[in-house]
CSV table of C-alpha atoms in Angstrom, one decimal:
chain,number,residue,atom,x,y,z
P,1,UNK,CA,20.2,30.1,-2.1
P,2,UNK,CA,17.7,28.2,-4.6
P,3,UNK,CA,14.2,27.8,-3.7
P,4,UNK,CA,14.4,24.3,-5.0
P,5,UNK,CA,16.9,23.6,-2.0
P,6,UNK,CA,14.8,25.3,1.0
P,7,UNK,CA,12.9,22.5,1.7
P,8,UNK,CA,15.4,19.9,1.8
P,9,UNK,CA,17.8,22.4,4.4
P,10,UNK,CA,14.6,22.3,6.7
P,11,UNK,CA,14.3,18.8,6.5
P,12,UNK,CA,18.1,18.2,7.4
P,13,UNK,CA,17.6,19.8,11.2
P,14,UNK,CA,16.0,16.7,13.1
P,15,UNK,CA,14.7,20.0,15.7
P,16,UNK,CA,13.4,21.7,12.6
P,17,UNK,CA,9.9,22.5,11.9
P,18,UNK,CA,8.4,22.0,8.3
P,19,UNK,CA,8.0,24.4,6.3
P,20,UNK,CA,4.5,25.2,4.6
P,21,UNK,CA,6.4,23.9,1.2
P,22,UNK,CA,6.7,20.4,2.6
P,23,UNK,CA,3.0,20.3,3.2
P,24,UNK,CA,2.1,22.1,0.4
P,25,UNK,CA,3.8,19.0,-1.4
P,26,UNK,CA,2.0,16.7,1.0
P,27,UNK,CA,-1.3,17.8,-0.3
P,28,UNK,CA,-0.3,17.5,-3.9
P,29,UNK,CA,1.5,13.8,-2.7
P,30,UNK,CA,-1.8,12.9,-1.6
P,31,UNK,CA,-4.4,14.2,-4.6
P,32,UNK,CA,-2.3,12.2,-6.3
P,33,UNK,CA,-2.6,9.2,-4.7
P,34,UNK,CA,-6.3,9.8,-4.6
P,35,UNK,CA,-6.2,10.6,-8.6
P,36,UNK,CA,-4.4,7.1,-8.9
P,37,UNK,CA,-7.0,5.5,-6.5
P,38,UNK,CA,-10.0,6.5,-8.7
P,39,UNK,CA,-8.2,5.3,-11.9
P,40,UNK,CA,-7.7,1.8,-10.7
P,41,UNK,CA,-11.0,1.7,-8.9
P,42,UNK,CA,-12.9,2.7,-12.1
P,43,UNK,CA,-12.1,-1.1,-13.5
P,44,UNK,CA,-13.9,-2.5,-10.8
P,45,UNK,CA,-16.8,-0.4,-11.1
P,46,UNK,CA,-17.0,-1.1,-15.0
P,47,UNK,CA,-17.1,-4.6,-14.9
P,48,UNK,CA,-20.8,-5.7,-15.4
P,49,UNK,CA,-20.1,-3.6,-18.6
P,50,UNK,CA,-16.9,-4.8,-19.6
P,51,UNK,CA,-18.3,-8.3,-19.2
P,52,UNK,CA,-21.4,-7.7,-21.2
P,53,UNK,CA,-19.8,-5.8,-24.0
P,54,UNK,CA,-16.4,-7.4,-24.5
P,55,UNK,CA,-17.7,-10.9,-23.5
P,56,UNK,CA,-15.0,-11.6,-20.5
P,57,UNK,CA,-15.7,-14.4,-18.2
P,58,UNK,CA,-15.7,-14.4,-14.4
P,59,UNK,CA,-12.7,-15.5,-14.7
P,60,UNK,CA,-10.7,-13.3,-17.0
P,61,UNK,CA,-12.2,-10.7,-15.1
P,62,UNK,CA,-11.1,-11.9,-11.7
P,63,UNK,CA,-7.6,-11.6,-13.6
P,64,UNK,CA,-8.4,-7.9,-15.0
P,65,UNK,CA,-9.0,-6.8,-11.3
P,66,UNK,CA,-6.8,-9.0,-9.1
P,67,UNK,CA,-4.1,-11.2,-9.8
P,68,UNK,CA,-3.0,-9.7,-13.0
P,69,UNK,CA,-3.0,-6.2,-11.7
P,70,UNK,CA,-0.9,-7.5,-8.8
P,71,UNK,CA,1.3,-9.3,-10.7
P,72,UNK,CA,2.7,-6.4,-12.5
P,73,UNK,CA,2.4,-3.7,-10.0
P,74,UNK,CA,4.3,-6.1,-7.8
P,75,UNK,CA,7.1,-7.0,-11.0
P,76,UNK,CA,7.7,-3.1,-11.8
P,77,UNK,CA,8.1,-1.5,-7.9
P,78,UNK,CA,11.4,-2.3,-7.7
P,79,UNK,CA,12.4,-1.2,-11.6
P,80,UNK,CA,10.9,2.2,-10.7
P,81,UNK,CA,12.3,2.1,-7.5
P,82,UNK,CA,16.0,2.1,-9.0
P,83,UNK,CA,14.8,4.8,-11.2
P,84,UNK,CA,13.6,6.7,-8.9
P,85,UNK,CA,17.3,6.6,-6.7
P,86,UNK,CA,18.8,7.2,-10.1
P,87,UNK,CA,16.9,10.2,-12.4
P,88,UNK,CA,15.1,11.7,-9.4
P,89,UNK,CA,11.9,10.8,-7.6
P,90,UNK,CA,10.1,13.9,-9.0
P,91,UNK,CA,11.1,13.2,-12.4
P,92,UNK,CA,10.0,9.0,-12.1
P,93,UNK,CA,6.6,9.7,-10.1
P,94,UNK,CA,5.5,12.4,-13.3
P,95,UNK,CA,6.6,9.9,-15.6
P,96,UNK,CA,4.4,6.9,-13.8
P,97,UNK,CA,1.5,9.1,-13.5
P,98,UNK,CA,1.4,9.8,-17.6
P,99,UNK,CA,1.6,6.1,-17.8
P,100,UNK,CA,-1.3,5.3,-15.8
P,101,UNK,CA,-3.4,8.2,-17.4
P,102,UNK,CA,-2.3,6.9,-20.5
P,103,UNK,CA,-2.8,3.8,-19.7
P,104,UNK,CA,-6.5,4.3,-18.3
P,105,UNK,CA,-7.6,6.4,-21.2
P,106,UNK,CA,-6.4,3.2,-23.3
P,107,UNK,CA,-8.9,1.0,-21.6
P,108,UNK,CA,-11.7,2.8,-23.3
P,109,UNK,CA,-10.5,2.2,-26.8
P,110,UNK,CA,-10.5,-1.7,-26.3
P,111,UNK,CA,-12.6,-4.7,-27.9
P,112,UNK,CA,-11.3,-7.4,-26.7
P,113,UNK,CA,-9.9,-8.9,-22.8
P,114,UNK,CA,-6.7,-9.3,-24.4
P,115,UNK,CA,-6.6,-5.2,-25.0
P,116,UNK,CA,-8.1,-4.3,-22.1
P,117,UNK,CA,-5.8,-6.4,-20.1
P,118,UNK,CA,-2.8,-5.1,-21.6
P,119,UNK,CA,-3.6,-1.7,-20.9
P,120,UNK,CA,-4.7,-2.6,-17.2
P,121,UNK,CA,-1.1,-3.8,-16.8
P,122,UNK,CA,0.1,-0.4,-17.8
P,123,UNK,CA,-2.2,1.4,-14.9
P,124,UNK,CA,-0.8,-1.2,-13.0
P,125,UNK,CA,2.9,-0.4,-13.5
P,126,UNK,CA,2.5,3.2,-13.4
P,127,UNK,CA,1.1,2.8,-10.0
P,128,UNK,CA,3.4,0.7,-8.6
P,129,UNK,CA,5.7,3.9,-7.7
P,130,UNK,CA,3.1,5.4,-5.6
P,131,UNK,CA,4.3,4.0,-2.1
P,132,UNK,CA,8.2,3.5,-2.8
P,133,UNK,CA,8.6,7.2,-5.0
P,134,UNK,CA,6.5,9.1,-2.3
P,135,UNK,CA,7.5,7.7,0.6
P,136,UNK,CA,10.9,8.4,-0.6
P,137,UNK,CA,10.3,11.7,-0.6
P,138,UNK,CA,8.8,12.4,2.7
P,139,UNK,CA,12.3,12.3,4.4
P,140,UNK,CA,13.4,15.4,1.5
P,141,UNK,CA,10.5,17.2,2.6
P,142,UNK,CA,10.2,16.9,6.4
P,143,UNK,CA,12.5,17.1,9.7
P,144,UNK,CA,12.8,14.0,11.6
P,145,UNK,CA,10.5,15.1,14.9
P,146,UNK,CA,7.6,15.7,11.6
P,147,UNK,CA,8.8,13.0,9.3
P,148,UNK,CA,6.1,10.4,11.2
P,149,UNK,CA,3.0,12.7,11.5
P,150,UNK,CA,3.8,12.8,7.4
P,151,UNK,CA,4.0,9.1,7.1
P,152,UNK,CA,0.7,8.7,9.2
P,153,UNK,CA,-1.3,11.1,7.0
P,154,UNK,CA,0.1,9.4,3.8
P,155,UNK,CA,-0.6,6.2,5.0
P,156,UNK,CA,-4.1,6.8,6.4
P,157,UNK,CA,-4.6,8.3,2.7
P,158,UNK,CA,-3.1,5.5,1.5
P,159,UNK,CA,-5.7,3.3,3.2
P,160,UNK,CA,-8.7,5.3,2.4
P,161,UNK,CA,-8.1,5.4,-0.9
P,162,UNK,CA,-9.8,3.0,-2.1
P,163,UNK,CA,-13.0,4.0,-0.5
P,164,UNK,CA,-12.6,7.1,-2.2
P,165,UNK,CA,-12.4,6.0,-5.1
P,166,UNK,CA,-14.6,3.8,-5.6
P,167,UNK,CA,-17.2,6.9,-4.6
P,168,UNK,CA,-15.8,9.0,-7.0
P,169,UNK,CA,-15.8,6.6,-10.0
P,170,UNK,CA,-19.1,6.0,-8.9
P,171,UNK,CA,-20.6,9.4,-9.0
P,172,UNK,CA,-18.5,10.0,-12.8
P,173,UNK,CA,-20.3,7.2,-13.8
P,174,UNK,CA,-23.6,8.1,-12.3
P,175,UNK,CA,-23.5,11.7,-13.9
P,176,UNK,CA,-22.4,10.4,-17.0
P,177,UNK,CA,-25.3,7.9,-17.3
P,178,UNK,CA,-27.8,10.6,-16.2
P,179,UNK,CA,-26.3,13.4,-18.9
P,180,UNK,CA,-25.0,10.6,-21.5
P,181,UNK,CA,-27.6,12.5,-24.1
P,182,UNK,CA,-25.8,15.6,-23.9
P,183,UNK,CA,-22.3,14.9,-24.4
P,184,UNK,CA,-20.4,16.5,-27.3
P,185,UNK,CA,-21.2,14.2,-30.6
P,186,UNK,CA,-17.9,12.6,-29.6
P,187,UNK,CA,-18.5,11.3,-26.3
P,188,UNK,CA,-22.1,10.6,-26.8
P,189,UNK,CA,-21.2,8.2,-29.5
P,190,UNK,CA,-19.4,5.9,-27.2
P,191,UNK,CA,-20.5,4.1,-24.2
P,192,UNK,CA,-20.6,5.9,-21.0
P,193,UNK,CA,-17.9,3.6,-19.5
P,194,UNK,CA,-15.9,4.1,-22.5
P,195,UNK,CA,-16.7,7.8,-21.8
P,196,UNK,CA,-15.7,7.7,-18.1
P,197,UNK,CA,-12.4,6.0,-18.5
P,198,UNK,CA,-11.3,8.9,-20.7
P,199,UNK,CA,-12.7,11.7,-17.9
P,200,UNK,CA,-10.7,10.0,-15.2
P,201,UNK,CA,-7.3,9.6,-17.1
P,202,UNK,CA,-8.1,13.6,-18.3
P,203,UNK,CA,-6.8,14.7,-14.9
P,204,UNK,CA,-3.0,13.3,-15.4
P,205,UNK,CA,-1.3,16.6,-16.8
P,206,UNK,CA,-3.1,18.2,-14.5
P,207,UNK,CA,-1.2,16.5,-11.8
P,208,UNK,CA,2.3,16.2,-13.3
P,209,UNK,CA,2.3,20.2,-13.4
P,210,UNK,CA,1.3,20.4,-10.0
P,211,UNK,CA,4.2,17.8,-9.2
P,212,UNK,CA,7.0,20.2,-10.6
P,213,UNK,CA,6.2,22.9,-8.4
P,214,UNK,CA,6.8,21.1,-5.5
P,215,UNK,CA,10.4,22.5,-3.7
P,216,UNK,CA,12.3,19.2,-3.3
P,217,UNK,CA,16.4,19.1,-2.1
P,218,UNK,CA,19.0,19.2,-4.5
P,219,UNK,CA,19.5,15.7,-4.1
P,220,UNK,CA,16.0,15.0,-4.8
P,221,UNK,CA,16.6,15.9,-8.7
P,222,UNK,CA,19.1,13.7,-8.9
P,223,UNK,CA,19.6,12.0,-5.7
P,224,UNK,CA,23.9,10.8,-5.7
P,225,UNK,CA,26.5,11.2,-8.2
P,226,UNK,CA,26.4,9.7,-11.7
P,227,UNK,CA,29.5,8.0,-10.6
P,228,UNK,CA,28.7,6.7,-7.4
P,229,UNK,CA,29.1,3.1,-7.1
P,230,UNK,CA,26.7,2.2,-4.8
P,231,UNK,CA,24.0,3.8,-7.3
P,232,UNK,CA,24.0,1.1,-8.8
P,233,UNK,CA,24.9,-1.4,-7.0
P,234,UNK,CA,22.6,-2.6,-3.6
P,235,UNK,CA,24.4,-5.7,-2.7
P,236,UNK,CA,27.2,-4.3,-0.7
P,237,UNK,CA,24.8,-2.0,1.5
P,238,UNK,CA,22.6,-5.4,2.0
P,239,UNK,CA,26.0,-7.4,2.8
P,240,UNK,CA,27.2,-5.2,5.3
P,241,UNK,CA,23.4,-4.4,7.0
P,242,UNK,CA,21.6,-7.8,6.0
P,243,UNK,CA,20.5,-8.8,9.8
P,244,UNK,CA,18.6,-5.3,10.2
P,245,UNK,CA,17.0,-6.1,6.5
P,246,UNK,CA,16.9,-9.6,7.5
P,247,UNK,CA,15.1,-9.2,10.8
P,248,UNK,CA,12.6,-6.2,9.7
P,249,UNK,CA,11.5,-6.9,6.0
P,250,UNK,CA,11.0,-10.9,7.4
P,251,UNK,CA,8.5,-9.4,10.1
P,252,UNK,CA,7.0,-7.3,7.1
P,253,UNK,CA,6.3,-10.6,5.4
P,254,UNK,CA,4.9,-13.0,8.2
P,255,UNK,CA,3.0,-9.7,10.1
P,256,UNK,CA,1.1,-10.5,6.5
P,257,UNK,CA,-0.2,-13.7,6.2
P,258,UNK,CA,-2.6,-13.2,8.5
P,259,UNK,CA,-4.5,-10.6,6.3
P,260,UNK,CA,-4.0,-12.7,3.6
P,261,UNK,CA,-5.8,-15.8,5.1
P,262,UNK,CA,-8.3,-13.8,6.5
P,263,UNK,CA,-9.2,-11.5,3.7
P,264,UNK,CA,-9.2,-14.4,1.2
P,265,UNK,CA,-11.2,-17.4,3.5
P,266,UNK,CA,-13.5,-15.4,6.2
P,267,UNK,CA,-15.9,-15.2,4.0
P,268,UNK,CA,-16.1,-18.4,3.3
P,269,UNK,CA,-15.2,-20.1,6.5
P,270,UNK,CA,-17.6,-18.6,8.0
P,271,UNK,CA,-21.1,-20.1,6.4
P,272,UNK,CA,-19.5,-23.4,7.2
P,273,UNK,CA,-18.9,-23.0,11.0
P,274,UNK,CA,-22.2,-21.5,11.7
P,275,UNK,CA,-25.2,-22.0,10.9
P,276,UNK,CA,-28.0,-19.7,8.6
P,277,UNK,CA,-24.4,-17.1,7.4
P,278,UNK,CA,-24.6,-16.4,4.1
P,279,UNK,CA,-22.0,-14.3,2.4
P,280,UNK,CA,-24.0,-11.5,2.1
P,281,UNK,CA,-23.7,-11.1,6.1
P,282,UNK,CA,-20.6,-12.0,6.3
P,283,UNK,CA,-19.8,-9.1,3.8
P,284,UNK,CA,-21.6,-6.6,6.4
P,285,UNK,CA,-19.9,-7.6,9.4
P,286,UNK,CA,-16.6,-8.1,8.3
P,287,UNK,CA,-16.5,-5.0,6.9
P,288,UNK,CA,-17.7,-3.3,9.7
P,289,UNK,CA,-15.2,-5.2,11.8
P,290,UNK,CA,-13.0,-4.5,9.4
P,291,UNK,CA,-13.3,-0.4,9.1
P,292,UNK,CA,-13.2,-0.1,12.6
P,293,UNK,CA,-10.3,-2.1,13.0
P,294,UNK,CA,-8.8,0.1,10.6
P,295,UNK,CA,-9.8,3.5,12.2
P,296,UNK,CA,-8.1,1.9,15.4
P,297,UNK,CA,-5.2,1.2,13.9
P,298,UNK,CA,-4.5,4.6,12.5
P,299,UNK,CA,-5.1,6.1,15.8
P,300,UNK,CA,-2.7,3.4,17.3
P,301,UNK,CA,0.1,4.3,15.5
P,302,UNK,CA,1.6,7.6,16.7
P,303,UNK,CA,0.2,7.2,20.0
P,304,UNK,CA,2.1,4.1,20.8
P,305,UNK,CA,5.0,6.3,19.8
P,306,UNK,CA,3.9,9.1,21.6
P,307,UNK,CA,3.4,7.1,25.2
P,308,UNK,CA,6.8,5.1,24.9
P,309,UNK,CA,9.9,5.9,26.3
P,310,UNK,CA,13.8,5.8,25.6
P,311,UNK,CA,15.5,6.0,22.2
P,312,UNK,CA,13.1,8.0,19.8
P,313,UNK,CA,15.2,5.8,16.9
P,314,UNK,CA,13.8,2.7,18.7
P,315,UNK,CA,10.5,3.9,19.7
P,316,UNK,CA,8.9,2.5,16.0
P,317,UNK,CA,10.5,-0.9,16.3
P,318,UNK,CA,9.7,-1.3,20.4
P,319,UNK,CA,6.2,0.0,19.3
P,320,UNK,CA,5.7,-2.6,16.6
P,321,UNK,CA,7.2,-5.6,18.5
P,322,UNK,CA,4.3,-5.0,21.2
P,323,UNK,CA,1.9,-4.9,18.7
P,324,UNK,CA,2.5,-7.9,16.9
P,325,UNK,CA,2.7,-9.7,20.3
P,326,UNK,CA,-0.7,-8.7,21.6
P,327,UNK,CA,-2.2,-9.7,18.3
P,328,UNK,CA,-1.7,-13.1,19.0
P,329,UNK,CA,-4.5,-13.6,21.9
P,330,UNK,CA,-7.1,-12.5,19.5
P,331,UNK,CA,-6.2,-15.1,16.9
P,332,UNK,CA,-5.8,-17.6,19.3
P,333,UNK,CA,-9.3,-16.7,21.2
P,334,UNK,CA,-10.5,-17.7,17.0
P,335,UNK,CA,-10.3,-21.5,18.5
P,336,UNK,CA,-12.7,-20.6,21.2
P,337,UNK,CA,-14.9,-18.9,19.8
P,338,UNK,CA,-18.8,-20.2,19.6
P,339,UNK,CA,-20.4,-17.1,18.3
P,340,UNK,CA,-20.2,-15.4,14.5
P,341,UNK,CA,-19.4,-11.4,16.5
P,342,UNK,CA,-16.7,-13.3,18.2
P,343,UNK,CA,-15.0,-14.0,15.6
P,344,UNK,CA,-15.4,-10.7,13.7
P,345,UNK,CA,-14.4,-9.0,17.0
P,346,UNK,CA,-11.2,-10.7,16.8
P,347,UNK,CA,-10.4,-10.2,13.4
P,348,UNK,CA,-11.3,-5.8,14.0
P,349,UNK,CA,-8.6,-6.5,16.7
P,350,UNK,CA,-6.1,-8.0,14.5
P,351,UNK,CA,-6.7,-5.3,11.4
P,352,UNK,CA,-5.7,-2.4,14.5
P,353,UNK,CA,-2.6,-4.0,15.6
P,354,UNK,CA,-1.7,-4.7,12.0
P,355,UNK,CA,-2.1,-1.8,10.6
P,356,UNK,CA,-1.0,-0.2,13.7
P,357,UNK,CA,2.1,-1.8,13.4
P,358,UNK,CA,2.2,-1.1,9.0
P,359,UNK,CA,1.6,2.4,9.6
P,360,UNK,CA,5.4,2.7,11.8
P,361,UNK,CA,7.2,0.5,8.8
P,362,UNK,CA,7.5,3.1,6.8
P,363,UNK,CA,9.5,5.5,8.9
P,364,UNK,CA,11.0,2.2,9.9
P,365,UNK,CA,12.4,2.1,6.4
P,366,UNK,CA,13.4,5.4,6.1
P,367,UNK,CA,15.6,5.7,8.6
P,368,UNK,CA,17.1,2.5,7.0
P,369,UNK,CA,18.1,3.4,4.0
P,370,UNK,CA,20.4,6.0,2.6
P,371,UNK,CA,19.1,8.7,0.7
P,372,UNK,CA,20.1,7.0,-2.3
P,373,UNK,CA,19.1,3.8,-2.2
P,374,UNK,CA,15.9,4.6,-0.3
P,375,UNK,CA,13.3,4.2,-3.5
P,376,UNK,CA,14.8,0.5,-3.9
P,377,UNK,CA,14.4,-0.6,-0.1
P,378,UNK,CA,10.9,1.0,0.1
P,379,UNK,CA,9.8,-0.8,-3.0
P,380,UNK,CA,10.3,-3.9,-1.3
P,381,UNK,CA,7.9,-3.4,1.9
P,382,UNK,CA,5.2,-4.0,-0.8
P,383,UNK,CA,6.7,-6.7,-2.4
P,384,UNK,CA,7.2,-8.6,1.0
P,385,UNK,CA,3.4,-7.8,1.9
P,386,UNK,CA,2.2,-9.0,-1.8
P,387,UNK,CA,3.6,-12.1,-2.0
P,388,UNK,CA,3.0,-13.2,1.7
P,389,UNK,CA,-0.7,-12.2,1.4
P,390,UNK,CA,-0.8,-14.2,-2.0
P,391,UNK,CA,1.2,-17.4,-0.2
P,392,UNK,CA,-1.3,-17.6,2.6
P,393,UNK,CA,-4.5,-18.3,0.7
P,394,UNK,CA,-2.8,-21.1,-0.8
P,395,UNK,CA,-1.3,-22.1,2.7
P,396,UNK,CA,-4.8,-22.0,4.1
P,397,UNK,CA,-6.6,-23.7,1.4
P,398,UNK,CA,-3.8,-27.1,1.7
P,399,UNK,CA,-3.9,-27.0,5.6
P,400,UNK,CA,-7.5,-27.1,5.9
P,401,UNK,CA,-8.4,-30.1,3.9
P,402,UNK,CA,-6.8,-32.3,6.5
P,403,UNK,CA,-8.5,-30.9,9.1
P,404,UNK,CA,-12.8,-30.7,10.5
P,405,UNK,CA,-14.9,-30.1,7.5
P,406,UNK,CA,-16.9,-27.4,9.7
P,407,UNK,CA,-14.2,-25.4,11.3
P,408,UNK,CA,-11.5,-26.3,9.2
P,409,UNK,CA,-11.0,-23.5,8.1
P,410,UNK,CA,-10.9,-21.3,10.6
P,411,UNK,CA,-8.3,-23.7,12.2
P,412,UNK,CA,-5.9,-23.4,9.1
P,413,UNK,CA,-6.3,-19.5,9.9
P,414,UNK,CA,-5.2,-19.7,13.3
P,415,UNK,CA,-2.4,-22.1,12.7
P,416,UNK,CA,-1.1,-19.8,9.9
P,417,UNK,CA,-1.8,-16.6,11.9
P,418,UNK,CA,-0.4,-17.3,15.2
P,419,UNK,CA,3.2,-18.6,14.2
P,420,UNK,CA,2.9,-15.6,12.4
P,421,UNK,CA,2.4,-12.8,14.7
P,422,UNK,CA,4.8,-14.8,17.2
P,423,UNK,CA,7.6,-14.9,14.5
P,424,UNK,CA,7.0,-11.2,13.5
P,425,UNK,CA,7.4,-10.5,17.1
P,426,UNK,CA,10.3,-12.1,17.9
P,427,UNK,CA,12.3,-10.6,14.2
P,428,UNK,CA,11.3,-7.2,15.9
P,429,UNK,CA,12.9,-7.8,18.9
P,430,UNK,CA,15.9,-8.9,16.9
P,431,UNK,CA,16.2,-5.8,14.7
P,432,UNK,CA,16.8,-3.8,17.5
P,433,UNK,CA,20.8,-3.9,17.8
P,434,UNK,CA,21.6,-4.3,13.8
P,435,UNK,CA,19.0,-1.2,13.2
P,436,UNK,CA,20.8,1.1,15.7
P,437,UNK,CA,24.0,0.0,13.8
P,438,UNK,CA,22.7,0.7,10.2
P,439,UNK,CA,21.1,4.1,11.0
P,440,UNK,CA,24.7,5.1,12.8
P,441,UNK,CA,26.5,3.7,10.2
P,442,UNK,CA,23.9,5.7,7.4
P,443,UNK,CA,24.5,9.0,9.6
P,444,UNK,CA,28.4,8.7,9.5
C-alpha cells in the first residue's frame, strides 16, 4: 500500500485513532498559518514608514490594511476553493503560499501606493486559501471521533494568529533596526522595512517543501474524477441540499453582525455615553474584554460537545443553537447598562459564545460537504462572515443617527445584535432535520 494513502485509510474509520502522520501535518498546517500571519501582519507594523517614505495618506493606508485587503482575499476564496476540489488541496495551498511570499517580498521593491497596493492584493489572494484549503484537509487527515479536537487547535491558531504575528514582525523589525549596520552591502543599502519584508517572504520555500511531505489520501492529490460532473458543477448539490445550506451559512452570516458593529463602533460609542473615556481606555478594556472572551470561547467549544447528549452528528448544531440563544441577554443587558465595565463585560460575554459557537462551524461544514466539493463550501463560511461584518458598520452608522445623540449608538448595536443572535438561533434549530438528510445522503 502507498504511504501517501495511510493517512487517508485512518481517517476513513470514524473509531479510528490518528495517526502521528495526521498531526505531523497539523503542525506543518499550523506554522503555516503562523508564517502567513506574520506576512500580513508585517504591513501593519510598517506603516509609519510606508507613510513617511512613499507619501500614502491615512486614508490610502486604511485601504492598504483593511478594506482593500479584504476585498480581495474575500473575491479569490472561492476561485481557490474550486481549485483546490479540482487539482488537489496540497498542490493549491503550495501554490498560494509562493504567491504570498512573492507577493510580500514585492512590497519591498515599491515607490509608490499604487505598487505597494498591488502587491498587498497578491498576499491577500494567496492567503485567502488558508481556512477553505486547510480545513479541507482536516477530514483527509483525521477520524471523525479526532476530526474536532483538529478543528479546535486550527482554529485557536487561527485566532491567535494575529497576536503572533504581530510579535514576530515586531522583533524582525526590532533586530533589523538594531543590526541595520551590519547587513551584507545589499541589505544595508535599503531600508530596514524594505529589508524586513524580504526576510519574512524568505521562509516560503521553506514551507511548500515541508507541505509535500505531508501523507494526504489518494483523493487528496486529486480529489474526484476528471470527468465527474459534479466537479464542476455545485448547483445541483445546492438544489437538492439548499435548506441545510440555507439554514446554517444564513446563521453564519447574522451570528456576525454583531462583531461587526461592535468591533467597528465600541470604540467610539463609548466616549459619547460616558463621560471622561477616551479611546485610549476604551482600547485597554475592550481588549481585555475582548481576549478573555476569546480564551472562553475556545474552551467553550468542545466542552459544550463534550457535556451534550444524543446524536454525536447533531451535538455541533444543538451546541451552537444554545449558544447563540444565551448571547442574547448580554446584548440586551447593553440597554441597561449605567457603567463603562458593564458594557465591556457584556461584550467578553458575547465574543465567548461567538466564537464558541465559530469554532463548531467548521466541523459543521465538513460534515456538509462531500469530499469533492468541500474546498468550495468552506470558502464560503468566510465570505458569509466578511460581508456581514462589513454590512453592519454601515447598518449601525444609518440606524443611530435617528436615534439619542449620547447613547445612540450603543442602541443601533443592540437593535442590530439582538435580531441577530435571535435569528441565528432559530436557522440552527432549523438546520437540524435537512443536515441529518444531507450528511446521510453524502454517506450513501
Amino acid at each position: 500500500m502507498p504511504a501517501a494513502t495511510k493517512a487517508g485509510d485512518h481517517a476513513d474509520g470514524a473509531g479510528a485513532k490518528a495517526p502521528a502522520s495526521a498531526w505531523y501535518a497539523l503542525a506543518i498546517l499550523i506554522g503555516t498559518t503562523l508564517f502567513a500571519f506574520v506576512d500580513r501582519q508585517i504591513i501593519n507594523l510598517i506603516a509609519p514608514s510606508l507613510q513617511r517614505d512613499l507619501n500614502i495618506s491615512d486614508l490610502q493606508l486604511g485601504m492598504l490594511q483593511g478594506l482593500g485587503f479584504a476585498f480581495f482575499a474575500s473575491l479569490a476564496a472561492y476561485p481557490i476553493g474550486w481549485l483546490s476540489d479540482r487539482f488537489g488541496r496540497r498542490l493549491v495551498l503550495g501554490c498560494c503560499i509562493m504567491v504570498w511570499s512573492i507577493s510580500t517580498a514585492a512590497c519591498a521593491f515599491q515607490t509608490s501606493f499604487t505598487g505597494i497596493f498591488a502587491a498587498a492584493a497578491g498576499i491577500a489572494i494567496g492567503e485567502a486559501a488558508l481556512t477553505p484549503v486547510i480545513f479541507s484537509m482536516l477530514p483527509d487527515l483525521f477520524p471523525e471521533r479526532q476530526r474536532n479536537t483538529a478543528n479546535f487547535i486550527f482554529f485557536a491558531v487561527a485566532l491567535l494568529g494575529a497576536a503572533l504575528g504581530l510579535a514576530l514582525g515586531g522583533v524582525t523589525l526590532d533586530l533589523l533596526e538594531t543590526n541595520h549596520g551590519s547587513l551584507p552591502a545589499f541589505f544595508a543599502s535599503m531600508d530596514s522595512w524594505r529589508v524586513a519584508l524580504i526576510l519574512v517572504a524568505a521562509p516560503g520555500p521553506l514551507f511548500v517543501l515541508l507541505l509535500s511531505t505531508i501523507r494526504m489520501t489518494s483523493n487528496s492529490g486529486r480529489v474526484a474524477a476528471e470527468g465527474e460532473p459534479a466537479l464542476n458543477n455545485i448547483l445541483p448539490f445546492l438544489r437538492e441540499h439548499w435548506r441545510a445550506i440555507a439554514c446554517i451559512y444564513g446563521a453564519i452570516f447574522a451570528y456576525s453582525l454583531p462583531l461587526g458593529a461592535v468591533g467597528a463602533w465600541l470604540p467610539v460609542a463609548m466616549p459619547r455615553a460616558f463621560e471622561g473615556i477616551d479611546a485610549a481606555s476604551v482600547g485597554v478594556q475592550l481588549g481585555i474584554a475582548m481576549g478573555v472572551g476569546s480564551i472562553a470561547g475556545l474552551i467553550m467549544a468542545p466542552i459544550g460537545i463534550k457535556l451534550l447528549r444524543g446524536d454525536a452528528d447533531l451535538k455541533p448544531l444543538r451546541t451552537a443553537r444554545f449558544y447563540l440563544t444565551v448571547a442574547s441577554l448580554p446584548t440586551l443587558f447593553i440597554l441597561f447598562a449605567w457603567q463603562p465595565w458593564q458594557i465591556y463585560a457584556a461584550v467578553g460575554v458575547q465574543v465567548a459564545l461567538l466564537l464558541a459557537t465559530g469554532a463548531l462551524m467548521p466541523g459543521v461544514l465538513q460534515q456538509l460537504s462531500p469530499p469533492h466539493l468541500r474546498s468550495r463550501l468552506l470558502s464560503l463560511l468566510g465570505i458569509s462572515g466578511a460581508i456581514a461584518t462589513g454590512l453592519a458598520p454601515m447598518i449601525v452608522g444609518a440606524m443611530s443617527g435617528l436615534l439619542d445623540p449620547d447613547r445612540g449608538l450603543l442602541t443601533a448595536m443592540v437593535l442590530v445584535g439582538l435580531p441577530a443572535w435571535i435569528v441565528a438561533a432559530i436557522l440552527m434549530s432549523m438546520a437540524r432535520r435537512p443536515f441529518v438528510t444531507t450528511i446521510a445522503a453524502i454517506r450513501g
